[in-house]
Short mmCIF file of C-alpha atoms in Angstrom, two decimals:
data_model
loop_
_atom_site.label_atom_id
_atom_site.label_comp_id
_atom_site.label_asym_id
_atom_site.label_seq_id
_atom_site.Cartn_x
_atom_site.Cartn_y
_atom_site.Cartn_z
CA MET A 1 39.24 2.50 20.66
CA SER A 2 40.91 -0.55 19.32
CA GLY A 3 39.46 -3.52 16.98
CA VAL A 4 37.68 -6.14 17.54
CA GLU A 5 37.69 -9.32 15.79
CA ILE A 6 34.25 -11.44 17.56
CA ILE A 7 33.82 -15.28 15.54
CA SER A 8 30.88 -17.13 16.30
CA PHE A 9 31.43 -20.84 15.67
CA GLY A 10 29.20 -23.96 16.34
CA PHE A 11 31.42 -26.49 18.94
CA LEU A 12 30.31 -29.53 17.17
CA HIS A 13 32.03 -28.67 13.86
CA GLY A 14 35.80 -28.56 15.20
CA GLU A 15 37.76 -26.73 17.38
CA PRO A 16 37.19 -23.11 18.99
CA PRO A 17 39.10 -20.60 16.84
CA ALA A 18 41.89 -18.57 18.62
CA ALA A 19 40.95 -15.55 20.85
CA HIS A 20 41.59 -13.70 23.70
CA LEU A 21 37.75 -14.61 25.17
CA THR A 22 36.56 -17.84 24.19
CA LEU A 23 32.79 -18.43 25.49
CA ASP A 24 30.62 -21.50 25.53
CA LEU A 25 27.17 -21.09 25.31
CA ARG A 26 25.97 -24.34 25.13
CA HIS A 27 25.24 -25.52 28.15
CA HIS A 28 23.22 -22.01 30.53
CA PHE A 29 20.91 -20.82 28.21
CA ARG A 30 18.34 -21.44 25.77
CA ASP A 31 18.72 -23.51 22.67
CA PRO A 32 16.44 -22.96 19.32
CA HIS A 33 17.39 -25.75 17.89
CA VAL A 34 15.11 -27.89 20.26
CA SER A 35 12.08 -25.57 18.82
CA PRO A 36 11.44 -27.50 15.55
CA GLU A 37 9.60 -24.35 14.64
CA LEU A 38 13.14 -22.92 15.22
CA ARG A 39 15.93 -25.64 14.65
CA TYR A 40 16.50 -24.62 10.15
CA MET A 41 16.18 -21.69 10.86
CA THR A 42 19.47 -19.96 11.56
CA ALA A 43 20.84 -16.39 13.34
CA ALA A 44 19.61 -14.69 10.67
CA ASP A 45 15.80 -14.92 11.10
CA GLU A 46 14.00 -12.65 13.00
CA PRO A 47 12.35 -15.14 15.66
CA VAL A 48 15.66 -16.88 16.89
CA GLN A 49 17.22 -13.54 17.42
CA ARG A 50 13.86 -12.75 19.65
CA ALA A 51 14.56 -16.56 21.18
CA VAL A 52 18.18 -16.07 22.24
CA LEU A 53 18.25 -12.57 23.22
CA GLY A 54 14.60 -13.32 25.34
CA THR A 55 16.26 -15.54 26.88
CA PRO A 56 18.04 -14.61 30.44
CA GLY A 57 21.73 -13.77 31.09
CA ILE A 58 21.87 -13.13 27.50
CA THR A 59 22.23 -9.39 28.38
CA GLY A 60 24.00 -9.24 31.05
CA LEU A 61 26.31 -11.55 29.11
CA VAL A 62 27.42 -9.11 25.78
CA ALA A 63 27.30 -6.53 28.63
CA ALA A 64 29.97 -8.10 30.56
CA VAL A 65 31.56 -9.25 27.63
CA ALA A 66 32.15 -6.38 25.93
CA ASP A 67 33.02 -4.64 29.59
CA ALA A 68 35.85 -7.27 29.90
CA VAL A 69 36.67 -5.96 25.73
CA ASN A 70 36.92 -2.38 26.95
CA ALA A 71 39.52 -3.99 29.65
CA PHE A 72 42.14 -5.50 26.75
CA ALA A 73 41.69 -2.75 24.42
CA ALA A 74 42.41 -0.21 27.70
CA GLY A 75 46.53 -2.57 28.16
CA PRO A 76 49.48 -0.66 25.99
CA SER A 77 49.10 -4.15 23.75
CA ALA A 78 48.72 -2.90 19.89
CA GLY A 79 46.67 -5.14 17.90
CA PRO A 80 42.29 -6.43 17.78
CA VAL A 81 41.26 -8.08 20.73
CA THR A 82 39.42 -11.30 19.33
CA VAL A 83 36.32 -12.21 21.04
CA ALA A 84 35.19 -16.09 20.21
CA ASP A 85 31.47 -17.28 20.81
CA GLY A 86 30.38 -20.95 20.79
CA CYS A 87 26.94 -22.89 20.66
CA ALA A 88 26.46 -26.42 19.61
CA GLY A 89 26.30 -26.14 16.18
CA GLY A 90 26.71 -21.90 15.11
CA ARG A 91 23.46 -21.31 13.85
CA HIS A 92 22.05 -20.01 16.78
CA ARG A 93 23.01 -18.54 20.06
CA ALA A 94 26.59 -18.29 19.08
CA PRO A 95 25.79 -15.54 15.93
CA VAL A 96 22.88 -13.91 17.52
CA PHE A 97 25.16 -12.86 20.94
CA ALA A 98 28.22 -12.00 18.14
CA GLN A 99 26.16 -9.40 16.48
CA ALA A 100 24.59 -8.61 20.07
CA LEU A 101 27.82 -8.20 21.27
CA ALA A 102 29.02 -6.27 18.67
CA ASP A 103 26.69 -3.68 18.52
CA ARG A 104 26.74 -2.79 21.23
CA LEU A 105 30.98 -2.36 21.05
CA ILE A 106 30.61 -0.46 18.42
CA ALA A 107 28.57 2.01 20.21
CA ASP A 108 31.63 2.25 22.59
CA GLY A 109 33.94 3.02 19.73
CA HIS A 110 35.41 0.28 18.47
CA THR A 111 35.92 -1.46 14.46
CA VAL A 112 34.07 -4.24 15.16
CA THR A 113 34.87 -6.99 12.38
CA VAL A 114 32.44 -10.69 12.73
CA GLN A 115 32.73 -13.67 11.55
CA HIS A 116 30.80 -16.77 11.77
CA ARG A 117 31.85 -19.53 10.92
CA ASP A 118 29.60 -22.29 10.89
CA LEU A 119 26.59 -20.55 10.70
CA HIS A 120 26.57 -22.08 6.90
CA ARG A 121 26.53 -25.44 7.46
CA PRO A 122 23.40 -27.98 7.82
CA VAL A 123 21.63 -28.20 10.98
CA VAL A 124 23.78 -31.40 13.09
CA ASN A 125 21.23 -34.21 13.73
CA ARG A 126 21.57 -34.97 17.95
#
């Protein structure tokens, strides 16, 4: 299997990174930022992980993106497949999704690296 690079990011912190697949998680999936008890947590915190992974449609999207990555990896080109997934601030939905995707792709036999571009940034007040 090929290598896969997954980059989570926040749209409020700049342009999406270059990728074969870019996902926008902002409008279709519940944002933990709106919950005061989750706002200042990150994807490293279990309550945020539970909230994101419990959102209807997320597990189906993980499976669909994994299938797309497998299709890219089956192609004749060499080199890693890059997936960028973004949410508003890059602290909740995108990094949780990135890790769930990485776990799925590792189970499929891929070598995966994950980078959270904006996880360290402060909460964006909006």
